[in-house]
Amino acid sequence: MTVTTAPPAPPLAPEIGAQPLRLTNGHLPRWAPWAILVGTIALSLLAFAVIALAAQSDINFAGAAIVAVLAYLVFIVVISSLVEGRRKGIDRLVTGVVSAAFLLAMVPLVSVAWTVVANGVAGLSAEFLSNSMRNVVGEGGGALHAVVGTLLITLAAAVISIPIGLFTAIYLVEYGQDRKLARGITFLVDVMTGIPSIVAGLFAYAVFAIFFGPGIRLGIMGSVALAVLMIPVVVRSSEEMLRLVPNELREAAYALGVPKWLTIVKVVLPTSIAGITTGIMLSISRVIGETAPLLITAGVTASMNYDLFSGRMMTLPVFAYSQYMNQGIPAQAYIDRAWAAAFILIVIVMVLNLVARLIAKVFAPKTGR
């Protein structure tokens, strides 16, 4: 009987002098991308400084930033591919492109905010916040009448548009599924979302001119024009929030014998109240800075007016526009008032958004026990 032996197994460890088998790639330290970014910025600034010195001109910081970003993307991809592998290099490339796009989008936002704050604070004073422009020519005066008009007109527009938009969204989600009327409403809402603001102003003016005659100017007309712009935003945002409510919650309420309308009031709306509030604040922020429709409907005035149904009413966007376009002597006083009005408008929008966040946090459904 012949006994055969198996061939010897290969050695588990590599022989002396052979290259070790690498199961993992290298990894750049955390500070490496930042070091590469700082280095590319420094090199770019140095290169543009030399060019500016040779041409006897100022340094082009925008061009230096663009060159620095492009150089960073090239260096980070090459270095990461050599050390970490090709997949990680592509990942760092995409991360750099996304970060650069984010910073590019932030540039105009930060620039506008900084310009308005820097120029608006200089024009603020106790007189500006407590007086109107009645019988004021030149320096002095204030924008109290414009602040009051903005708050009243926007509040009235919200009172008109929020119930209409919210009820429309509830119908589309809860009652109008697969119905022709719901599809028609959805199409009209999409069309209304893109209409120019001046068209909404002309619509409100035409409606009131039918009953009160041409040349009519009222604060409520401005509210109607702004409501036309707010309704599609409220409908769309509320509709999306209502669709995010799980159907299991509705089915659980129906299983307990709760009517549909009570399920909507007690289950669906409280669950989506945070998103609905954010959408409503977004619609208010969308219209509070409109100028064209309010010029046609609410008009221009230098006096206080607390009555939406009587006489012209000034708003902050129209006040800033009129001050800048109708400059008197000294012209700087008019420009300062325009910047201050723009600053107050931004502050109002910021306060509204903070209030919306607070309301959403307080009334949002609690997930903990």
Short mmCIF file of C-alpha atoms in Angstrom, two decimals:
data_model
loop_
_atom_site.label_atom_id
_atom_site.label_comp_id
_atom_site.label_asym_id
_atom_site.label_seq_id
_atom_site.Cartn_x
_atom_site.Cartn_y
_atom_site.Cartn_z
CA MET A 1 0.00 0.00 0.00
CA THR A 2 1.46 3.30 -1.11
CA VAL A 3 0.90 6.34 1.06
CA THR A 4 0.99 9.70 -0.70
CA THR A 5 1.80 12.82 1.19
CA ALA A 6 0.28 16.22 0.45
CA PRO A 7 2.58 18.90 -0.85
CA PRO A 8 3.84 21.30 1.77
CA ALA A 9 1.67 24.36 2.37
CA PRO A 10 3.08 27.71 1.27
CA PRO A 11 4.57 29.77 4.06
CA LEU A 12 2.18 32.18 5.72
CA ALA A 13 4.82 34.84 6.18
CA PRO A 14 6.55 36.36 3.19
CA GLU A 15 10.13 35.42 2.58
CA ILE A 16 12.90 37.73 3.65
CA GLY A 17 13.39 40.48 1.12
CA ALA A 18 9.89 40.13 -0.47
CA GLN A 19 7.42 43.05 -0.53
CA PRO A 20 4.79 42.79 2.26
CA LEU A 21 1.15 42.42 1.20
CA ARG A 22 -0.76 45.67 1.98
CA LEU A 23 -4.35 45.08 3.00
CA THR A 24 -5.09 48.76 3.71
CA ASN A 25 -4.15 52.05 2.11
CA GLY A 26 -2.46 54.92 3.84
CA HIS A 27 -4.37 57.83 5.31
CA LEU A 28 -3.58 61.52 5.36
CA PRO A 29 -3.56 63.18 8.78
CA ARG A 30 -6.44 65.48 9.59
CA TRP A 31 -4.32 68.57 9.32
CA ALA A 32 -3.08 67.72 5.82
CA PRO A 33 -6.06 69.16 3.82
CA TRP A 34 -5.92 72.38 5.86
CA ALA A 35 -2.17 72.63 5.35
CA ILE A 36 -2.61 72.16 1.61
CA LEU A 37 -5.37 74.81 1.56
CA VAL A 38 -3.26 77.34 3.49
CA GLY A 39 -0.30 76.63 1.26
CA THR A 40 -2.27 77.13 -1.98
CA ILE A 41 -3.77 80.37 -0.64
CA ALA A 42 -0.34 81.68 0.30
CA LEU A 43 1.16 80.75 -3.06
CA SER A 44 -1.78 82.28 -4.93
CA LEU A 45 -1.58 85.55 -2.99
CA LEU A 46 2.17 85.68 -3.51
CA ALA A 47 1.81 85.13 -7.25
CA PHE A 48 -0.89 87.78 -7.63
CA ALA A 49 1.09 90.20 -5.45
CA VAL A 50 4.08 89.81 -7.76
CA ILE A 51 1.85 90.35 -10.80
CA ALA A 52 0.24 93.43 -9.22
CA LEU A 53 3.66 94.84 -8.31
CA ALA A 54 4.91 94.33 -11.85
CA ALA A 55 1.77 95.92 -13.34
CA GLN A 56 1.63 98.63 -10.61
CA SER A 57 -1.97 97.85 -9.79
CA ASP A 58 -4.01 96.47 -6.89
CA ILE A 59 -4.09 92.79 -6.01
CA ASN A 60 -6.96 90.91 -7.60
CA PHE A 61 -8.23 89.05 -4.53
CA ALA A 62 -11.13 87.44 -6.40
CA GLY A 63 -8.78 85.99 -8.99
CA ALA A 64 -6.39 84.86 -6.26
CA ALA A 65 -9.23 83.04 -4.48
CA ILE A 66 -10.29 81.24 -7.67
CA VAL A 67 -6.72 80.18 -8.46
CA ALA A 68 -6.21 79.04 -4.84
CA VAL A 69 -9.33 76.86 -4.96
CA LEU A 70 -8.37 75.28 -8.29
CA ALA A 71 -4.81 74.66 -7.08
CA TYR A 72 -6.11 73.12 -3.86
CA LEU A 73 -8.36 70.72 -5.77
CA VAL A 74 -5.47 69.63 -7.98
CA PHE A 75 -3.02 69.13 -5.09
CA ILE A 76 -5.48 67.36 -2.79
CA VAL A 77 -6.49 64.91 -5.53
CA VAL A 78 -2.90 64.10 -6.52
CA ILE A 79 -1.59 63.74 -2.96
CA SER A 80 -4.62 61.79 -1.75
CA SER A 81 -4.50 59.44 -4.75
CA LEU A 82 -0.83 58.67 -4.14
CA VAL A 83 -1.22 58.11 -0.39
CA GLU A 84 -4.80 56.91 0.08
CA GLY A 85 -5.77 55.51 -3.29
CA ARG A 86 -7.76 56.67 -6.29
CA ARG A 87 -11.22 56.30 -4.70
CA LYS A 88 -10.31 58.44 -1.71
CA GLY A 89 -8.77 61.02 -4.03
CA ILE A 90 -12.01 61.31 -6.02
CA ASP A 91 -13.95 61.54 -2.75
CA ARG A 92 -11.79 64.45 -1.61
CA LEU A 93 -12.24 66.10 -5.03
CA VAL A 94 -16.04 65.96 -4.77
CA THR A 95 -15.89 67.19 -1.17
CA GLY A 96 -13.76 70.14 -2.25
CA VAL A 97 -16.07 71.02 -5.16
CA VAL A 98 -19.15 70.93 -2.91
CA SER A 99 -17.44 73.05 -0.25
CA ALA A 100 -16.31 75.57 -2.87
CA ALA A 101 -19.86 75.80 -4.27
CA PHE A 102 -21.21 76.40 -0.75
CA LEU A 103 -18.70 79.19 -0.11
CA LEU A 104 -19.48 80.72 -3.51
CA ALA A 105 -23.19 80.76 -2.65
CA MET A 106 -22.45 82.40 0.71
CA VAL A 107 -20.43 85.25 -0.81
CA PRO A 108 -23.38 87.34 -2.11
CA LEU A 109 -25.45 86.60 1.02
CA VAL A 110 -22.69 87.73 3.38
CA SER A 111 -21.88 90.69 1.13
CA VAL A 112 -25.48 91.93 1.05
CA ALA A 113 -25.96 91.44 4.79
CA TRP A 114 -22.71 93.22 5.63
CA THR A 115 -23.42 96.13 3.27
CA VAL A 116 -26.95 96.67 4.63
CA VAL A 117 -25.83 96.44 8.27
CA ALA A 118 -22.81 98.71 7.79
CA ASN A 119 -24.82 101.39 5.98
CA GLY A 120 -28.08 100.94 7.87
CA VAL A 121 -26.76 101.26 11.41
CA ALA A 122 -25.30 104.68 10.56
CA GLY A 123 -28.78 106.00 9.71
CA LEU A 124 -30.56 104.65 12.81
CA SER A 125 -31.54 107.00 15.61
CA ALA A 126 -34.28 107.52 18.16
CA GLU A 127 -35.88 110.10 15.87
CA PHE A 128 -35.83 107.70 12.93
CA LEU A 129 -37.69 105.04 14.91
CA SER A 130 -40.23 107.35 16.53
CA ASN A 131 -41.21 109.90 13.85
CA SER A 132 -42.74 109.91 10.40
CA MET A 133 -41.77 112.02 7.39
CA ARG A 134 -44.71 114.41 7.75
CA ASN A 135 -43.61 118.02 7.02
CA VAL A 136 -39.95 116.91 6.86
CA VAL A 137 -37.71 118.17 4.06
CA GLY A 138 -34.01 117.37 4.09
CA GLU A 139 -32.51 115.98 7.27
CA GLY A 140 -34.50 114.49 10.13
CA GLY A 141 -37.72 112.55 10.06
CA GLY A 142 -38.18 108.82 10.46
CA ALA A 143 -39.80 105.63 9.21
CA LEU A 144 -42.32 104.89 11.96
CA HIS A 145 -45.21 105.22 9.52
CA ALA A 146 -43.48 102.76 7.15
CA VAL A 147 -42.85 100.23 9.95
CA VAL A 148 -46.49 100.39 11.05
CA GLY A 149 -47.71 100.08 7.46
CA THR A 150 -45.45 97.09 6.79
CA LEU A 151 -46.65 95.24 9.89
CA LEU A 152 -50.35 95.96 9.28
CA ILE A 153 -50.33 95.11 5.58
CA THR A 154 -48.29 91.93 6.08
CA LEU A 155 -50.48 90.85 9.01
CA ALA A 156 -53.63 91.33 6.96
CA ALA A 157 -52.07 89.43 4.05
CA ALA A 158 -51.22 86.56 6.40
CA VAL A 159 -54.77 86.51 7.79
CA ILE A 160 -56.12 86.24 4.25
CA SER A 161 -53.66 83.74 2.79
CA ILE A 162 -52.86 81.31 5.62
CA PRO A 163 -56.39 79.86 6.06
CA ILE A 164 -56.91 79.64 2.29
CA GLY A 165 -53.54 78.01 1.68
CA LEU A 166 -53.77 75.62 4.62
CA PHE A 167 -57.32 74.47 3.82
CA THR A 168 -56.34 74.00 0.17
CA ALA A 169 -53.37 71.85 1.19
CA ILE A 170 -55.59 69.76 3.49
CA TYR A 171 -58.05 69.17 0.65
CA LEU A 172 -55.31 68.17 -1.78
CA VAL A 173 -53.74 65.68 0.64
CA GLU A 174 -56.68 64.32 2.62
CA TYR A 175 -59.71 64.58 0.30
CA GLY A 176 -58.68 65.25 -3.28
CA GLN A 177 -56.59 62.22 -4.11
CA ASP A 178 -56.98 61.14 -7.76
CA ARG A 179 -59.67 63.75 -8.44
CA LYS A 180 -59.75 66.07 -11.42
CA LEU A 181 -60.47 69.08 -9.22
CA ALA A 182 -57.36 68.38 -7.15
CA ARG A 183 -55.22 68.07 -10.27
CA GLY A 184 -56.61 71.35 -11.57
CA ILE A 185 -55.89 73.11 -8.27
CA THR A 186 -52.35 71.74 -8.26
CA PHE A 187 -51.79 73.06 -11.79
CA LEU A 188 -53.13 76.52 -10.87
CA VAL A 189 -50.97 76.65 -7.73
CA ASP A 190 -47.90 75.83 -9.84
CA VAL A 191 -48.81 78.62 -12.24
CA MET A 192 -49.39 81.11 -9.41
CA THR A 193 -45.99 80.30 -7.91
CA GLY A 194 -44.23 81.84 -10.89
CA ILE A 195 -46.32 84.95 -11.54
CA PRO A 196 -44.44 88.28 -11.27
CA SER A 197 -45.26 90.38 -8.23
CA ILE A 198 -46.33 93.32 -10.38
CA VAL A 199 -49.09 91.13 -11.86
CA ALA A 200 -50.47 90.49 -8.36
CA GLY A 201 -50.47 94.24 -7.73
CA LEU A 202 -52.29 94.94 -10.99
CA PHE A 203 -54.85 92.25 -10.14
CA ALA A 204 -55.60 93.78 -6.72
CA TYR A 205 -55.80 97.26 -8.22
CA ALA A 206 -58.15 96.11 -10.99
CA VAL A 207 -60.48 94.38 -8.50
CA PHE A 208 -60.76 97.42 -6.23
CA ALA A 209 -60.96 99.85 -9.16
CA ILE A 210 -64.13 98.07 -10.33
CA PHE A 211 -65.92 98.99 -7.08
CA PHE A 212 -64.22 102.24 -6.02
CA GLY A 213 -63.10 103.73 -9.30
CA PRO A 214 -59.63 104.30 -10.79
CA GLY A 215 -56.94 105.96 -8.71
CA ILE A 216 -57.95 104.20 -5.48
CA ARG A 217 -55.11 103.48 -3.02
CA LEU A 218 -55.73 101.51 0.17
CA GLY A 219 -53.64 99.48 2.58
CA ILE A 220 -55.98 96.49 2.22
CA MET A 221 -55.30 96.50 -1.51
CA GLY A 222 -51.64 95.86 -0.73
CA SER A 223 -52.66 93.04 1.60
CA VAL A 224 -54.70 91.40 -1.16
CA ALA A 225 -51.79 91.69 -3.59
CA LEU A 226 -49.38 90.14 -1.09
CA ALA A 227 -51.91 87.41 -0.26
CA VAL A 228 -52.00 86.40 -3.93
CA LEU A 229 -48.23 85.89 -3.75
CA MET A 230 -48.38 84.09 -0.40
CA ILE A 231 -51.11 81.56 -1.13
CA PRO A 232 -49.15 79.27 -3.52
CA VAL A 233 -46.16 79.19 -1.17
CA VAL A 234 -48.36 78.27 1.80
CA VAL A 235 -50.17 75.61 -0.23
CA ARG A 236 -46.99 73.98 -1.51
CA SER A 237 -45.13 73.98 1.80
CA SER A 238 -48.14 72.79 3.82
CA GLU A 239 -48.94 70.09 1.26
CA GLU A 240 -45.44 68.66 1.48
CA MET A 241 -45.51 68.67 5.28
CA LEU A 242 -48.90 66.95 5.39
CA ARG A 243 -47.69 64.24 3.02
CA LEU A 244 -44.80 63.47 5.38
CA VAL A 245 -47.20 62.42 8.14
CA PRO A 246 -47.17 58.58 8.24
CA ASN A 247 -50.42 56.94 7.13
CA GLU A 248 -50.14 54.62 10.13
CA LEU A 249 -51.11 57.50 12.41
CA ARG A 250 -54.23 58.19 10.39
CA GLU A 251 -55.15 54.49 10.25
CA ALA A 252 -54.68 54.13 14.01
CA ALA A 253 -57.09 57.02 14.61
CA TYR A 254 -59.63 55.60 12.16
CA ALA A 255 -59.39 52.21 13.89
CA LEU A 256 -60.37 53.87 17.16
CA GLY A 257 -63.46 55.35 15.51
CA VAL A 258 -62.18 58.93 15.28
CA PRO A 259 -63.84 60.92 12.46
CA LYS A 260 -61.67 62.07 9.60
CA TRP A 261 -61.95 65.77 10.37
CA LEU A 262 -60.98 65.16 13.99
CA THR A 263 -58.05 63.00 12.89
CA ILE A 264 -56.81 65.89 10.77
CA VAL A 265 -57.19 68.37 13.62
CA LYS A 266 -55.81 66.21 16.44
CA VAL A 267 -53.26 64.00 14.65
CA VAL A 268 -52.21 65.26 11.24
CA LEU A 269 -51.88 68.98 11.93
CA PRO A 270 -50.05 68.68 15.29
CA THR A 271 -47.59 66.23 13.74
CA SER A 272 -46.76 68.58 10.87
CA ILE A 273 -47.10 71.91 12.70
CA ALA A 274 -43.35 72.56 12.75
CA GLY A 275 -42.98 72.29 8.97
CA ILE A 276 -46.19 74.20 8.31
CA THR A 277 -45.03 77.07 10.54
CA THR A 278 -41.70 77.20 8.71
CA GLY A 279 -43.50 77.33 5.36
CA ILE A 280 -45.76 80.14 6.54
CA MET A 281 -42.80 82.17 7.74
CA LEU A 282 -41.11 81.52 4.41
CA SER A 283 -44.14 82.91 2.59
CA ILE A 284 -44.16 86.01 4.81
CA SER A 285 -40.46 86.57 4.20
CA ARG A 286 -41.17 86.17 0.48
CA VAL A 287 -43.65 89.05 0.34
CA ILE A 288 -42.62 91.44 3.12
CA GLY A 289 -39.94 92.96 0.91
CA GLU A 290 -42.08 93.44 -2.21
CA THR A 291 -42.09 96.96 -3.65
CA ALA A 292 -43.80 96.94 -7.05
CA PRO A 293 -47.27 95.67 -6.01
CA LEU A 294 -47.37 98.01 -3.02
CA LEU A 295 -46.48 101.03 -5.14
CA ILE A 296 -49.58 100.35 -7.24
CA THR A 297 -51.97 99.39 -4.44
CA ALA A 298 -50.96 101.07 -1.16
CA GLY A 299 -49.26 104.10 -2.68
CA VAL A 300 -46.87 106.53 -1.04
CA THR A 301 -47.50 108.81 1.95
CA ALA A 302 -45.45 110.69 4.53
CA SER A 303 -48.03 110.49 7.33
CA MET A 304 -49.11 107.86 9.84
CA ASN A 305 -52.07 105.71 8.87
CA TYR A 306 -53.41 102.93 11.08
CA ASP A 307 -56.51 102.19 8.98
CA LEU A 308 -56.11 99.62 6.23
CA PHE A 309 -59.43 100.63 4.68
CA SER A 310 -58.85 104.37 4.45
CA GLY A 311 -56.18 106.24 2.53
CA ARG A 312 -52.68 105.47 1.39
CA MET A 313 -50.25 103.54 3.57
CA MET A 314 -46.44 103.51 3.46
CA THR A 315 -44.33 100.37 3.79
CA LEU A 316 -40.61 99.90 4.38
CA PRO A 317 -39.71 98.67 0.85
CA VAL A 318 -41.59 101.56 -0.74
CA PHE A 319 -40.07 103.99 1.78
CA ALA A 320 -36.53 102.84 0.93
CA TYR A 321 -37.29 103.05 -2.79
CA SER A 322 -38.84 106.52 -2.61
CA GLN A 323 -36.04 107.90 -0.43
CA TYR A 324 -33.36 106.68 -2.80
CA MET A 325 -35.14 107.67 -6.03
CA ASN A 326 -36.35 111.10 -4.87
CA GLN A 327 -33.23 112.52 -3.26
CA GLY A 328 -33.34 116.08 -2.08
CA ILE A 329 -30.83 118.35 -0.33
CA PRO A 330 -28.74 117.08 1.34
CA ALA A 331 -28.79 113.87 -0.68
CA GLN A 332 -26.91 111.89 1.97
CA ALA A 333 -29.82 112.21 4.41
CA TYR A 334 -32.14 110.48 1.94
CA ILE A 335 -29.60 107.72 1.23
CA ASP A 336 -29.08 107.13 4.96
CA ARG A 337 -32.83 106.81 5.50
CA ALA A 338 -33.07 104.30 2.65
CA TRP A 339 -30.30 102.14 4.11
CA ALA A 340 -31.81 102.34 7.60
CA ALA A 341 -35.19 101.22 6.26
CA ALA A 342 -33.57 98.25 4.53
CA PHE A 343 -31.80 97.33 7.76
CA ILE A 344 -35.04 97.46 9.77
CA LEU A 345 -36.73 95.27 7.16
CA ILE A 346 -34.00 92.64 7.51
CA VAL A 347 -34.33 92.77 11.31
CA ILE A 348 -38.10 92.23 11.06
CA VAL A 349 -37.62 89.21 8.81
CA MET A 350 -35.02 87.77 11.18
CA VAL A 351 -37.30 88.24 14.19
CA LEU A 352 -40.19 86.55 12.36
CA ASN A 353 -38.00 83.56 11.54
CA LEU A 354 -36.83 83.28 15.15
CA VAL A 355 -40.43 83.39 16.34
CA ALA A 356 -41.32 80.69 13.82
CA ARG A 357 -38.50 78.48 15.09
CA LEU A 358 -39.69 78.99 18.66
CA ILE A 359 -43.31 78.17 17.78
CA ALA A 360 -42.24 75.09 15.85
CA LYS A 361 -40.11 73.90 18.77
CA VAL A 362 -42.86 74.44 21.35
CA PHE A 363 -45.74 72.89 19.40
CA ALA A 364 -43.84 70.10 17.65
CA PRO A 365 -44.89 66.59 18.79
CA LYS A 366 -42.74 65.24 21.58
CA THR A 367 -40.96 61.97 20.75
CA GLY A 368 -39.65 61.19 24.24
CA ARG A 369 -41.52 59.47 27.02
#
